[in-house]
Amino acid sequence: MQIVMIGTGYVGLVSGACFADFGHHVTCVDKDESKIDALLNGRIPIFEPGLDALVESNVAAGRLNFTLDLASVLPEADAVFIAVGTPSRRGDGHADLSYVYAAAEEMAPLLREGAVVVDKSTVPVGTGDEVETIIRKVCPELKFSVASNPEFLREGAAIDDFKRPDRVVIGVNDAHAEEVLQEIYRPLTRNDSPILTMSRRAAELTKYAANAFLATKISFINEIADLCEEVGADVRDVARGIGTDSRIGSRFLQPGPGYGGSCFPKDTLALLKTGQNYGSPLKIVEAVVAVNDQRKSAMGAKVIEALGGDVAGKTVALLGLTFKANTDDMRDSPAIEIAQALQDAGITVRAYDPEGMETSKAVISNLVYCDDSYDAMTGADAAVIVTEWDAFRALDLGKAKELLNRPLLVDLRNLYSRTDVEKQGFEYVAVGR
Ligand code: NAD
């Protein structure tokens, strides 16, 4: 298959490289010259484990290319994937579809007969209909299909998720689109990954329902963690106690500083907006969003309380800035609000993140960026773990104690055992314990 991927970000680049690894011929297109330039020169513009080797081997095999010039590759394409961003529209939370529609307009005059346009971006119900209308206006006689194929990969484990997915969702309204997508994903049937075929609208909604459900698990366990702190129970016991029930499942039951990232915050808001537009409100999702918003600000207050309240002039070491480990993505990271709350209270924030320092500089100002965890802790009145990076799981607490002004560890990811930390002479504050 000849595949063109429009948008070479986290999703487009990983999907494009994996499709090439399946044996397809893929060209990834982007408007961002610096991205395409980096890729043409063998550099990967994002941090994603394993992606550099995958891109390198498929470029070497001649199956993966990059270009700024859509017109040079589109006329050959059997399938054209749209993998551009769909951020929250300012003001009302609806997904901003301007990039998707712009891509549809650009591709319309270039599509060949029988081409399948596949929307991989996360888009509200009905977007596929609109993409079809846009293309149809430009080429009324052309035979083409528009399909939905939402992506479920997680940053940090994206390649494995793509190659061994729990399922692939294909939303199609015609047999030709189904055939082409089945052919593209055929290599996955060897791993027994189910390929679920449904209508385009059902596929579009499936992606939002999945993310909203996962966000619900997180907000749920975060509220249970708060209750645990009040009643003197350990939330890890409760999570184990409920998670072993196969109807519930143990994943996404780790309490923490609230969900962030490029998907859950914007996708829950967009789903609420769809519910409003169709007169079918989603009260559970409304509560999930409210709980998460409140959670992020509560975490700054938790650190201030651990420090004793009178904090102006104090210094805090923030360990971790990205919204989760193994990514450099800072979009909607809880660290942004935590750092802001601490700075507003007059605290100097020294920060370290293994991969997120550069992306962080664009979104958080006035942090003291440090060389490593120990540099961040030097002279600080507390160390606060915000992201569950492996680098923070086995800190040398003896060394940390010598460097810190006050041996206080606030562990917002529950990485440590209270006994171990307290044995080293630390005060320890965790979540839901
Ligand atoms: P991203 O911002 O990393 O990448 C989008 C890319 O599209 C950018 O490089 C941008 O320059 C490019 N682009 C925009 N308009 C273009 C055009 N007309 N032609 C060519 N390139 C264009 O975004 P992302 O994180 O990869 O997300 C893409 C979509 O996938 C979003 O809808 C997102 O919700 C969804 N998604 C993301 C993830 C994730 O973990 N990041 C997971 C599943 C689904």
CSV table of C-alpha atoms and ligand atoms in Angstrom, one decimal:
chain,number,residue,atom,x,y,z
A,1,MET,CA,0.0,0.0,0.0
A,2,GLN,CA,1.1,3.6,-0.7
A,3,ILE,CA,0.3,5.6,2.4
A,4,VAL,CA,0.5,9.4,3.0
A,5,MET,CA,0.4,10.6,6.6
A,6,ILE,CA,-0.6,14.3,6.9
A,7,GLY,CA,0.9,15.5,10.2
A,8,THR,CA,4.2,14.2,11.5
A,9,GLY,CA,3.7,14.7,15.3
A,10,TYR,CA,3.5,12.0,18.0
A,11,VAL,CA,0.7,10.1,16.3
A,12,GLY,CA,1.7,10.7,12.6
A,13,LEU,CA,5.3,9.9,13.0
A,14,VAL,CA,4.8,6.8,15.1
A,15,SER,CA,1.9,5.5,12.9
A,16,GLY,CA,3.9,6.3,9.8
A,17,ALA,CA,7.0,4.5,11.0
A,18,CYS,CA,5.0,1.5,12.2
A,19,PHE,CA,3.1,1.2,8.9
A,20,ALA,CA,6.4,1.3,7.0
A,21,ASP,CA,7.7,-1.4,9.3
A,22,PHE,CA,4.6,-3.5,8.4
A,23,GLY,CA,5.9,-3.3,4.8
A,24,HIS,CA,3.9,-0.4,3.4
A,25,HIS,CA,5.4,2.6,1.6
A,26,VAL,CA,4.8,5.7,3.7
A,27,THR,CA,5.4,9.4,3.2
A,28,CYS,CA,5.0,11.6,6.2
A,29,VAL,CA,4.1,15.2,5.4
A,30,ASP,CA,4.2,18.2,7.7
A,31,LYS,CA,4.0,21.9,7.3
A,32,ASP,CA,6.6,22.5,10.0
A,33,GLU,CA,9.9,22.8,8.1
A,34,SER,CA,12.1,22.3,11.1
A,35,LYS,CA,10.4,18.9,11.8
A,36,ILE,CA,10.8,17.7,8.2
A,37,ASP,CA,14.3,19.1,8.0
A,38,ALA,CA,15.3,17.2,11.2
A,39,LEU,CA,13.8,13.9,10.0
A,40,LEU,CA,15.5,14.2,6.6
A,41,ASN,CA,18.7,14.7,8.5
A,42,GLY,CA,18.2,11.6,10.7
A,43,ARG,CA,17.0,13.5,13.8
A,44,ILE,CA,13.8,12.7,15.6
A,45,PRO,CA,12.0,15.8,16.7
A,46,ILE,CA,10.2,14.2,19.7
A,47,PHE,CA,11.2,11.9,22.5
A,48,GLU,CA,9.6,8.5,22.1
A,49,PRO,CA,11.5,5.3,23.2
A,50,GLY,CA,12.6,3.2,20.2
A,51,LEU,CA,11.4,5.6,17.6
A,52,ASP,CA,14.8,6.6,16.4
A,53,ALA,CA,15.8,3.0,15.5
A,54,LEU,CA,12.4,2.3,13.9
A,55,VAL,CA,12.6,5.4,11.7
A,56,GLU,CA,16.2,4.8,10.8
A,57,SER,CA,15.7,1.2,9.6
A,58,ASN,CA,12.6,2.0,7.6
A,59,VAL,CA,14.2,5.0,5.9
A,60,ALA,CA,17.2,2.8,5.1
A,61,ALA,CA,14.9,0.2,3.6
A,62,GLY,CA,13.3,2.9,1.4
A,63,ARG,CA,9.9,2.5,2.8
A,64,LEU,CA,9.7,5.7,4.9
A,65,ASN,CA,10.1,9.2,3.5
A,66,PHE,CA,9.4,12.8,4.6
A,67,THR,CA,8.4,15.8,2.7
A,68,LEU,CA,6.8,19.3,3.0
A,69,ASP,CA,5.3,18.9,-0.5
A,70,LEU,CA,2.0,17.1,-0.4
A,71,ALA,CA,1.4,17.5,-4.1
A,72,SER,CA,4.5,15.4,-4.9
A,73,VAL,CA,3.2,12.3,-3.1
A,74,LEU,CA,-0.6,12.5,-2.8
A,75,PRO,CA,-1.6,11.5,-6.3
A,76,GLU,CA,0.0,8.0,-5.8
A,77,ALA,CA,-1.6,7.3,-2.4
A,78,ASP,CA,-4.0,4.5,-1.8
A,79,ALA,CA,-4.7,5.8,1.7
A,80,VAL,CA,-4.3,9.3,3.1
A,81,PHE,CA,-4.2,9.6,6.9
A,82,ILE,CA,-5.0,12.8,8.7
A,83,ALA,CA,-3.0,13.0,11.9
A,84,VAL,CA,-3.0,16.7,12.6
A,85,GLY,CA,-3.7,18.3,16.0
A,86,THR,CA,-7.2,18.9,17.3
A,87,PRO,CA,-6.6,21.1,20.3
A,88,SER,CA,-9.3,22.6,22.4
A,89,ARG,CA,-11.0,25.6,20.8
A,90,ARG,CA,-10.6,28.7,23.0
A,91,GLY,CA,-13.6,29.5,25.0
A,92,ASP,CA,-16.0,26.6,24.7
A,93,GLY,CA,-13.8,23.4,24.8
A,94,HIS,CA,-15.0,22.2,21.4
A,95,ALA,CA,-12.2,20.5,19.3
A,96,ASP,CA,-10.6,23.0,17.0
A,97,LEU,CA,-11.0,21.3,13.6
A,98,SER,CA,-9.3,23.9,11.5
A,99,TYR,CA,-6.2,21.8,10.9
A,100,VAL,CA,-8.3,18.8,9.9
A,101,TYR,CA,-10.4,20.8,7.5
A,102,ALA,CA,-7.4,22.6,6.1
A,103,ALA,CA,-5.8,19.2,5.4
A,104,ALA,CA,-9.0,18.1,3.6
A,105,GLU,CA,-9.0,21.2,1.5
A,106,GLU,CA,-5.3,20.8,0.6
A,107,MET,CA,-5.7,17.1,-0.4
A,108,ALA,CA,-8.9,17.4,-2.3
A,109,PRO,CA,-7.6,18.4,-5.7
A,110,LEU,CA,-4.8,15.9,-5.5
A,111,LEU,CA,-6.6,12.7,-4.6
A,112,ARG,CA,-6.6,9.8,-7.0
A,113,GLU,CA,-9.6,7.7,-8.0
A,114,GLY,CA,-10.5,5.2,-5.2
A,115,ALA,CA,-8.3,6.9,-2.5
A,116,VAL,CA,-9.4,6.3,1.1
A,117,VAL,CA,-9.1,9.3,3.4
A,118,VAL,CA,-8.6,8.1,6.9
A,119,ASP,CA,-9.1,10.4,9.9
A,120,LYS,CA,-6.7,9.3,12.7
A,121,SER,CA,-6.9,12.6,14.6
A,122,THR,CA,-9.3,12.6,17.5
A,123,VAL,CA,-12.4,14.3,16.1
A,124,PRO,CA,-16.0,14.8,17.2
A,125,VAL,CA,-18.8,12.9,15.7
A,126,GLY,CA,-19.7,14.1,12.2
A,127,THR,CA,-16.2,15.4,11.3
A,128,GLY,CA,-15.9,12.6,8.7
A,129,ASP,CA,-19.1,13.8,7.1
A,130,GLU,CA,-17.7,17.3,6.9
A,131,VAL,CA,-14.4,16.1,5.5
A,132,GLU,CA,-16.3,14.2,2.8
A,133,THR,CA,-18.3,17.4,2.0
A,134,ILE,CA,-15.2,19.5,1.7
A,135,ILE,CA,-13.6,17.0,-0.8
A,136,ARG,CA,-16.8,16.4,-2.7
A,137,LYS,CA,-17.1,20.2,-3.3
A,138,VAL,CA,-13.7,20.3,-5.0
A,139,CYS,CA,-14.1,17.1,-7.0
A,140,PRO,CA,-17.8,16.2,-7.5
A,141,GLU,CA,-17.1,13.2,-9.8
A,142,LEU,CA,-14.3,11.5,-7.9
A,143,LYS,CA,-14.8,8.1,-6.3
A,144,PHE,CA,-13.2,8.3,-2.8
A,145,SER,CA,-14.0,7.1,0.7
A,146,VAL,CA,-13.7,8.8,4.1
A,147,ALA,CA,-13.0,6.5,7.1
A,148,SER,CA,-12.3,7.0,10.8
A,149,ASN,CA,-9.5,5.1,12.5
A,150,PRO,CA,-8.9,6.7,15.9
A,151,GLU,CA,-5.6,6.1,17.5
A,152,PHE,CA,-5.2,4.7,21.0
A,153,LEU,CA,-1.4,4.7,21.4
A,154,ARG,CA,0.1,6.1,24.6
A,155,GLU,CA,3.1,8.4,24.5
A,156,GLY,CA,6.1,6.6,26.1
A,157,ALA,CA,4.9,3.2,24.9
A,158,ALA,CA,3.7,4.3,21.5
A,159,ILE,CA,5.4,1.8,19.3
A,160,ASP,CA,4.4,-1.2,21.3
A,161,ASP,CA,0.9,0.1,21.6
A,162,PHE,CA,0.7,0.5,17.9
A,163,LYS,CA,2.1,-2.9,17.0
A,164,ARG,CA,0.3,-4.8,19.8
A,165,PRO,CA,-2.9,-2.9,20.3
A,166,ASP,CA,-5.8,-4.1,22.5
A,167,ARG,CA,-7.8,-3.4,19.4
A,168,VAL,CA,-7.9,-1.4,16.2
A,169,VAL,CA,-11.1,0.6,15.5
A,170,ILE,CA,-12.1,1.1,11.9
A,171,GLY,CA,-15.1,3.3,11.2
A,172,VAL,CA,-16.3,2.9,7.6
A,173,ASN,CA,-19.4,3.7,5.6
A,174,ASP,CA,-18.4,1.6,2.5
A,175,ALA,CA,-16.9,-1.7,1.6
A,176,HIS,CA,-13.9,-0.4,-0.3
A,177,ALA,CA,-12.7,1.7,2.7
A,178,GLU,CA,-13.0,-1.4,4.9
A,179,GLU,CA,-11.0,-3.5,2.4
A,180,VAL,CA,-8.2,-1.0,2.2
A,181,LEU,CA,-8.0,-0.6,6.0
A,182,GLN,CA,-8.1,-4.3,6.6
A,183,GLU,CA,-5.2,-4.7,4.2
A,184,ILE,CA,-3.2,-1.9,5.9
A,185,TYR,CA,-3.7,-3.5,9.4
A,186,ARG,CA,-3.4,-7.1,8.2
A,187,PRO,CA,0.0,-7.7,9.8
A,188,LEU,CA,-1.6,-7.1,13.2
A,189,THR,CA,-3.9,-10.1,12.8
A,190,ARG,CA,-0.9,-12.3,13.3
A,191,ASN,CA,-0.7,-10.9,16.9
A,192,ASP,CA,-4.4,-11.6,17.3
A,193,SER,CA,-5.2,-7.9,17.7
A,194,PRO,CA,-8.9,-7.6,17.1
A,195,ILE,CA,-9.9,-5.2,14.3
A,196,LEU,CA,-13.3,-3.8,15.2
A,197,THR,CA,-15.3,-2.5,12.2
A,198,MET,CA,-18.2,-0.1,12.8
A,199,SER,CA,-19.8,2.9,11.4
A,200,ARG,CA,-17.7,6.1,11.0
A,201,ARG,CA,-19.8,7.9,13.6
A,202,ALA,CA,-19.5,5.1,16.1
A,203,ALA,CA,-15.7,5.0,15.6
A,204,GLU,CA,-15.4,8.8,16.2
A,205,LEU,CA,-17.4,8.5,19.4
A,206,THR,CA,-15.5,5.4,20.6
A,207,LYS,CA,-12.3,7.4,20.9
A,208,TYR,CA,-13.9,10.0,23.1
A,209,ALA,CA,-15.8,7.5,25.2
A,210,ALA,CA,-12.6,5.5,25.8
A,211,ASN,CA,-10.6,8.6,27.0
A,212,ALA,CA,-13.5,9.8,29.1
A,213,PHE,CA,-13.8,6.4,30.8
A,214,LEU,CA,-10.0,6.3,31.5
A,215,ALA,CA,-10.2,9.8,32.9
A,216,THR,CA,-13.1,8.7,35.1
A,217,LYS,CA,-11.0,5.9,36.6
A,218,ILE,CA,-8.3,8.5,37.5
A,219,SER,CA,-10.6,11.0,39.0
A,220,PHE,CA,-12.4,8.3,40.9
A,221,ILE,CA,-9.3,6.9,42.5
A,222,ASN,CA,-8.1,10.4,43.3
A,223,GLU,CA,-11.2,11.1,45.2
A,224,ILE,CA,-11.0,7.7,47.0
A,225,ALA,CA,-7.3,8.7,47.9
A,226,ASP,CA,-8.6,11.9,49.5
A,227,LEU,CA,-11.1,9.9,51.5
A,228,CYS,CA,-8.3,7.4,52.5
A,229,GLU,CA,-6.3,10.2,54.0
A,230,GLU,CA,-9.3,11.3,56.1
A,231,VAL,CA,-10.2,7.8,57.3
A,232,GLY,CA,-6.7,6.4,57.8
A,233,ALA,CA,-6.7,3.8,55.0
A,234,ASP,CA,-4.1,3.2,52.4
A,235,VAL,CA,-5.4,3.9,48.9
A,236,ARG,CA,-3.0,1.3,47.4
A,237,ASP,CA,-4.8,-1.4,49.4
A,238,VAL,CA,-8.1,-0.2,48.3
A,239,ALA,CA,-7.0,0.0,44.6
A,240,ARG,CA,-5.7,-3.6,44.9
A,241,GLY,CA,-8.9,-4.7,46.5
A,242,ILE,CA,-11.1,-3.3,43.8
A,243,GLY,CA,-8.7,-3.7,40.8
A,244,THR,CA,-8.4,-7.5,41.2
A,245,ASP,CA,-12.1,-7.6,40.3
A,246,SER,CA,-11.9,-8.4,36.6
A,247,ARG,CA,-14.9,-6.2,35.9
A,248,ILE,CA,-13.0,-3.2,37.3
A,249,GLY,CA,-9.3,-4.0,36.3
A,250,SER,CA,-6.2,-2.8,38.1
A,251,ARG,CA,-4.9,-0.3,35.6
A,252,PHE,CA,-5.5,3.5,35.9
A,253,LEU,CA,-6.1,3.1,39.6
A,254,GLN,CA,-2.9,4.9,40.7
A,255,PRO,CA,-3.8,8.2,42.5
A,256,GLY,CA,-1.6,11.2,41.7
A,257,PRO,CA,-1.6,14.9,40.9
A,258,GLY,CA,-4.4,14.6,38.3
A,259,TYR,CA,-4.5,13.7,34.6
A,260,GLY,CA,-2.8,15.9,32.1
A,261,GLY,CA,-1.3,15.5,28.6
A,262,SER,CA,-2.4,16.2,25.1
A,263,CYS,CA,-5.5,14.0,25.2
A,264,PHE,CA,-7.6,13.5,28.3
A,265,PRO,CA,-8.1,17.2,29.2
A,266,LYS,CA,-9.1,18.3,25.7
A,267,ASP,CA,-11.0,15.1,24.8
A,268,THR,CA,-13.2,15.2,27.9
A,269,LEU,CA,-14.1,18.8,27.2
A,270,ALA,CA,-14.8,18.1,23.6
A,271,LEU,CA,-17.1,15.2,24.6
A,272,LEU,CA,-19.0,17.4,27.0
A,273,LYS,CA,-19.5,19.9,24.1
A,274,THR,CA,-20.8,17.1,21.8
A,275,GLY,CA,-23.2,16.1,24.6
A,276,GLN,CA,-24.4,19.7,24.9
A,277,ASN,CA,-24.8,20.1,21.1
A,278,TYR,CA,-26.9,17.0,20.9
A,279,GLY,CA,-29.0,17.7,24.0
A,280,SER,CA,-27.6,14.6,25.8
A,281,PRO,CA,-25.6,15.9,28.8
A,282,LEU,CA,-22.8,13.8,30.2
A,283,LYS,CA,-23.0,14.5,34.0
A,284,ILE,CA,-20.4,11.9,35.0
A,285,VAL,CA,-17.8,13.3,32.6
A,286,GLU,CA,-18.7,16.8,33.9
A,287,ALA,CA,-17.8,15.7,37.4
A,288,VAL,CA,-14.6,14.0,36.2
A,289,VAL,CA,-13.4,17.2,34.6
A,290,ALA,CA,-14.3,19.3,37.7
A,291,VAL,CA,-12.6,16.8,40.1
A,292,ASN,CA,-9.4,16.9,37.9
A,293,ASP,CA,-9.3,20.7,37.7
A,294,GLN,CA,-9.6,20.9,41.5
A,295,ARG,CA,-7.0,18.2,41.9
A,296,LYS,CA,-4.3,20.1,40.1
A,297,SER,CA,-4.6,23.2,42.3
A,298,ALA,CA,-5.0,21.0,45.5
A,299,MET,CA,-1.5,19.5,44.8
A,300,GLY,CA,0.2,22.9,45.2
A,301,ALA,CA,-1.7,23.5,48.4
A,302,LYS,CA,-0.6,20.0,49.6
A,303,VAL,CA,3.0,20.9,49.2
A,304,ILE,CA,2.5,24.3,50.9
A,305,GLU,CA,0.8,22.6,53.8
A,306,ALA,CA,3.6,20.0,54.1
A,307,LEU,CA,6.1,22.9,54.4
A,308,GLY,CA,4.1,24.3,57.3
A,309,GLY,CA,2.1,27.1,55.6
A,310,ASP,CA,4.6,29.9,56.1
A,311,VAL,CA,6.5,29.4,52.8
A,312,ALA,CA,7.5,32.8,51.3
A,313,GLY,CA,11.2,32.7,50.6
A,314,LYS,CA,11.4,28.9,50.8
A,315,THR,CA,12.8,26.7,48.0
A,316,VAL,CA,11.2,23.5,46.5
A,317,ALA,CA,12.8,20.9,44.2
A,318,LEU,CA,10.3,19.7,41.6
A,319,LEU,CA,11.3,16.3,40.3
A,320,GLY,CA,9.5,15.7,37.1
A,321,LEU,CA,7.7,18.2,34.8
A,322,THR,CA,6.1,16.2,32.0
A,323,PHE,CA,2.6,14.9,32.4
A,324,LYS,CA,3.8,11.4,32.7
A,325,ALA,CA,7.1,9.5,32.4
A,326,ASN,CA,8.9,8.5,29.1
A,327,THR,CA,7.7,11.6,27.2
A,328,ASP,CA,8.8,15.1,26.7
A,329,ASP,CA,5.2,16.3,26.3
A,330,MET,CA,4.3,19.1,28.7
A,331,ARG,CA,0.8,19.7,27.3
A,332,ASP,CA,-1.6,20.3,30.3
A,333,SER,CA,0.9,18.8,32.7
A,334,PRO,CA,-0.1,19.1,36.4
A,335,ALA,CA,3.5,20.4,37.0
A,336,ILE,CA,2.4,23.7,35.3
A,337,GLU,CA,-0.2,24.4,38.0
A,338,ILE,CA,1.9,23.1,40.8
A,339,ALA,CA,4.9,25.3,39.9
A,340,GLN,CA,2.6,28.3,39.5
A,341,ALA,CA,0.9,27.7,42.9
A,342,LEU,CA,4.3,27.4,44.6
A,343,GLN,CA,5.7,30.5,42.9
A,344,ASP,CA,2.5,32.5,43.7
A,345,ALA,CA,3.2,31.6,47.4
A,346,GLY,CA,6.7,33.1,47.1
A,347,ILE,CA,8.6,29.8,46.7
A,348,THR,CA,11.6,29.4,44.5
A,349,VAL,CA,11.2,26.3,42.3
A,350,ARG,CA,14.3,24.3,41.3
A,351,ALA,CA,13.3,21.7,38.7
A,352,TYR,CA,14.6,18.7,36.9
A,353,ASP,CA,13.1,16.4,34.3
A,354,PRO,CA,14.9,13.7,32.3
A,355,GLU,CA,13.4,14.7,29.0
A,356,GLY,CA,11.0,17.6,29.5
A,357,MET,CA,13.3,20.5,30.3
A,358,GLU,CA,13.3,22.0,26.8
A,359,THR,CA,9.5,21.6,26.3
A,360,SER,CA,8.9,23.0,29.8
A,361,LYS,CA,10.8,26.2,29.1
A,362,ALA,CA,8.1,27.2,26.6
A,363,VAL,CA,5.3,26.8,29.1
A,364,ILE,CA,6.6,27.5,32.7
A,365,SER,CA,8.6,30.6,33.3
A,366,ASN,CA,11.0,31.5,36.2
A,367,LEU,CA,12.0,27.9,37.1
A,368,VAL,CA,15.6,27.3,38.1
A,369,TYR,CA,16.4,24.4,35.7
A,370,CYS,CA,18.8,22.0,37.2
A,371,ASP,CA,21.3,19.4,35.9
A,372,ASP,CA,19.8,16.4,37.8
A,373,SER,CA,17.7,15.4,40.8
A,374,TYR,CA,20.5,16.1,43.3
A,375,ASP,CA,21.2,19.5,41.8
A,376,ALA,CA,17.5,20.4,42.1
A,377,MET,CA,17.5,19.3,45.8
A,378,THR,CA,20.5,21.4,46.8
A,379,GLY,CA,19.4,23.9,49.4
A,380,ALA,CA,15.7,23.1,48.9
A,381,ASP,CA,13.2,22.9,51.8
A,382,ALA,CA,11.4,19.9,50.2
A,383,ALA,CA,11.7,17.5,47.3
A,384,VAL,CA,8.4,17.0,45.4
A,385,ILE,CA,8.0,14.0,43.0
A,386,VAL,CA,5.5,15.1,40.3
A,387,THR,CA,6.3,12.6,37.5
A,388,GLU,CA,6.9,8.9,37.9
A,389,TRP,CA,10.2,8.7,36.0
A,390,ASP,CA,12.4,5.7,36.7
A,391,ALA,CA,15.1,8.1,37.6
A,392,PHE,CA,13.2,9.2,40.7
A,393,ARG,CA,12.3,5.7,41.9
A,394,ALA,CA,15.6,4.9,43.6
A,395,LEU,CA,17.0,8.2,44.8
A,396,ASP,CA,20.0,8.1,47.1
A,397,LEU,CA,18.1,9.3,50.1
A,398,GLY,CA,21.3,9.6,52.2
A,399,LYS,CA,22.8,12.0,49.6
A,400,ALA,CA,19.5,13.8,49.2
A,401,LYS,CA,19.3,14.4,53.0
A,402,GLU,CA,22.7,16.0,53.0
A,403,LEU,CA,21.8,18.3,50.1
A,404,LEU,CA,18.3,19.4,51.3
A,405,ASN,CA,17.7,22.1,53.8
A,406,ARG,CA,15.0,20.1,55.3
A,407,PRO,CA,14.5,16.3,54.7
A,408,LEU,CA,10.9,16.5,53.4
A,409,LEU,CA,9.8,14.3,50.6
A,410,VAL,CA,6.4,14.9,49.0
A,411,ASP,CA,5.7,11.9,46.8
A,412,LEU,CA,2.7,12.7,44.5
A,413,ARG,CA,3.2,9.4,42.7
A,414,ASN,CA,3.5,7.0,45.7
A,415,LEU,CA,6.9,5.7,44.5
A,416,TYR,CA,8.3,5.1,47.9
A,417,SER,CA,7.6,3.0,51.0
A,418,ARG,CA,6.9,5.2,54.0
A,419,THR,CA,9.0,3.0,56.3
A,420,ASP,CA,12.1,3.2,54.0
A,421,VAL,CA,11.9,6.9,53.7
A,422,GLU,CA,11.3,7.6,57.4
A,423,LYS,CA,14.1,5.2,58.3
A,424,GLN,CA,16.4,7.6,56.4
A,425,GLY,CA,15.3,10.5,58.7
A,426,PHE,CA,12.9,12.0,56.2
A,427,GLU,CA,9.4,13.4,56.7
A,428,TYR,CA,7.2,11.7,54.1
A,429,VAL,CA,4.0,13.0,52.6
A,430,ALA,CA,2.3,10.8,49.9
A,431,VAL,CA,-1.1,10.5,48.3
A,432,GLY,CA,-4.0,8.6,49.9
A,433,ARG,CA,-1.9,6.9,52.6
B,1,NAD,P1,1.1,17.0,17.2
B,1,NAD,O1,0.8,18.4,17.6
B,1,NAD,O2,2.3,16.3,17.9
B,1,NAD,O3,1.3,16.8,15.7
B,1,NAD,C1,0.4,17.4,14.7
B,1,NAD,C2,1.3,17.7,13.5
B,1,NAD,O4,0.5,18.1,12.4
B,1,NAD,C3,2.2,18.9,13.7
B,1,NAD,O5,3.6,18.5,13.4
B,1,NAD,C4,1.7,20.0,12.7
B,1,NAD,O6,2.8,20.8,12.2
B,1,NAD,C5,1.1,19.1,11.6
B,1,NAD,N1,0.1,19.7,10.8
B,1,NAD,C6,-1.0,20.5,11.1
B,1,NAD,N2,-1.6,20.8,10.0
B,1,NAD,C7,-1.0,20.2,8.9
B,1,NAD,C8,-1.2,20.2,7.5
B,1,NAD,N3,-2.3,20.8,7.0
B,1,NAD,N4,-0.4,19.5,6.7
B,1,NAD,C9,0.7,18.9,7.3
B,1,NAD,N5,0.9,18.9,8.6
B,1,NAD,C10,0.1,19.5,9.4
B,1,NAD,O7,-0.2,16.2,17.6
B,1,NAD,P2,-0.4,14.6,18.1
B,1,NAD,O8,-0.1,14.5,19.5
B,1,NAD,O9,0.3,13.7,17.1
B,1,NAD,O10,-1.9,14.4,17.9
B,1,NAD,C11,-2.6,14.3,16.6
B,1,NAD,C12,-4.0,13.8,16.8
B,1,NAD,O11,-4.0,12.5,17.4
B,1,NAD,C13,-4.8,14.7,17.8
B,1,NAD,O12,-6.1,14.7,17.3
B,1,NAD,C14,-4.7,13.9,19.1
B,1,NAD,O13,-5.8,14.1,19.9
B,1,NAD,C15,-4.7,12.5,18.6
B,1,NAD,N6,-4.1,11.5,19.5
B,1,NAD,C16,-2.9,11.9,20.1
B,1,NAD,C17,-2.3,10.9,21.0
B,1,NAD,C18,-1.0,11.3,21.7
B,1,NAD,O14,-0.7,10.5,22.6
B,1,NAD,N7,-0.3,12.3,21.4
B,1,NAD,C19,-2.8,9.7,21.1
B,1,NAD,C20,-4.0,9.3,20.4
B,1,NAD,C21,-4.6,10.3,19.6
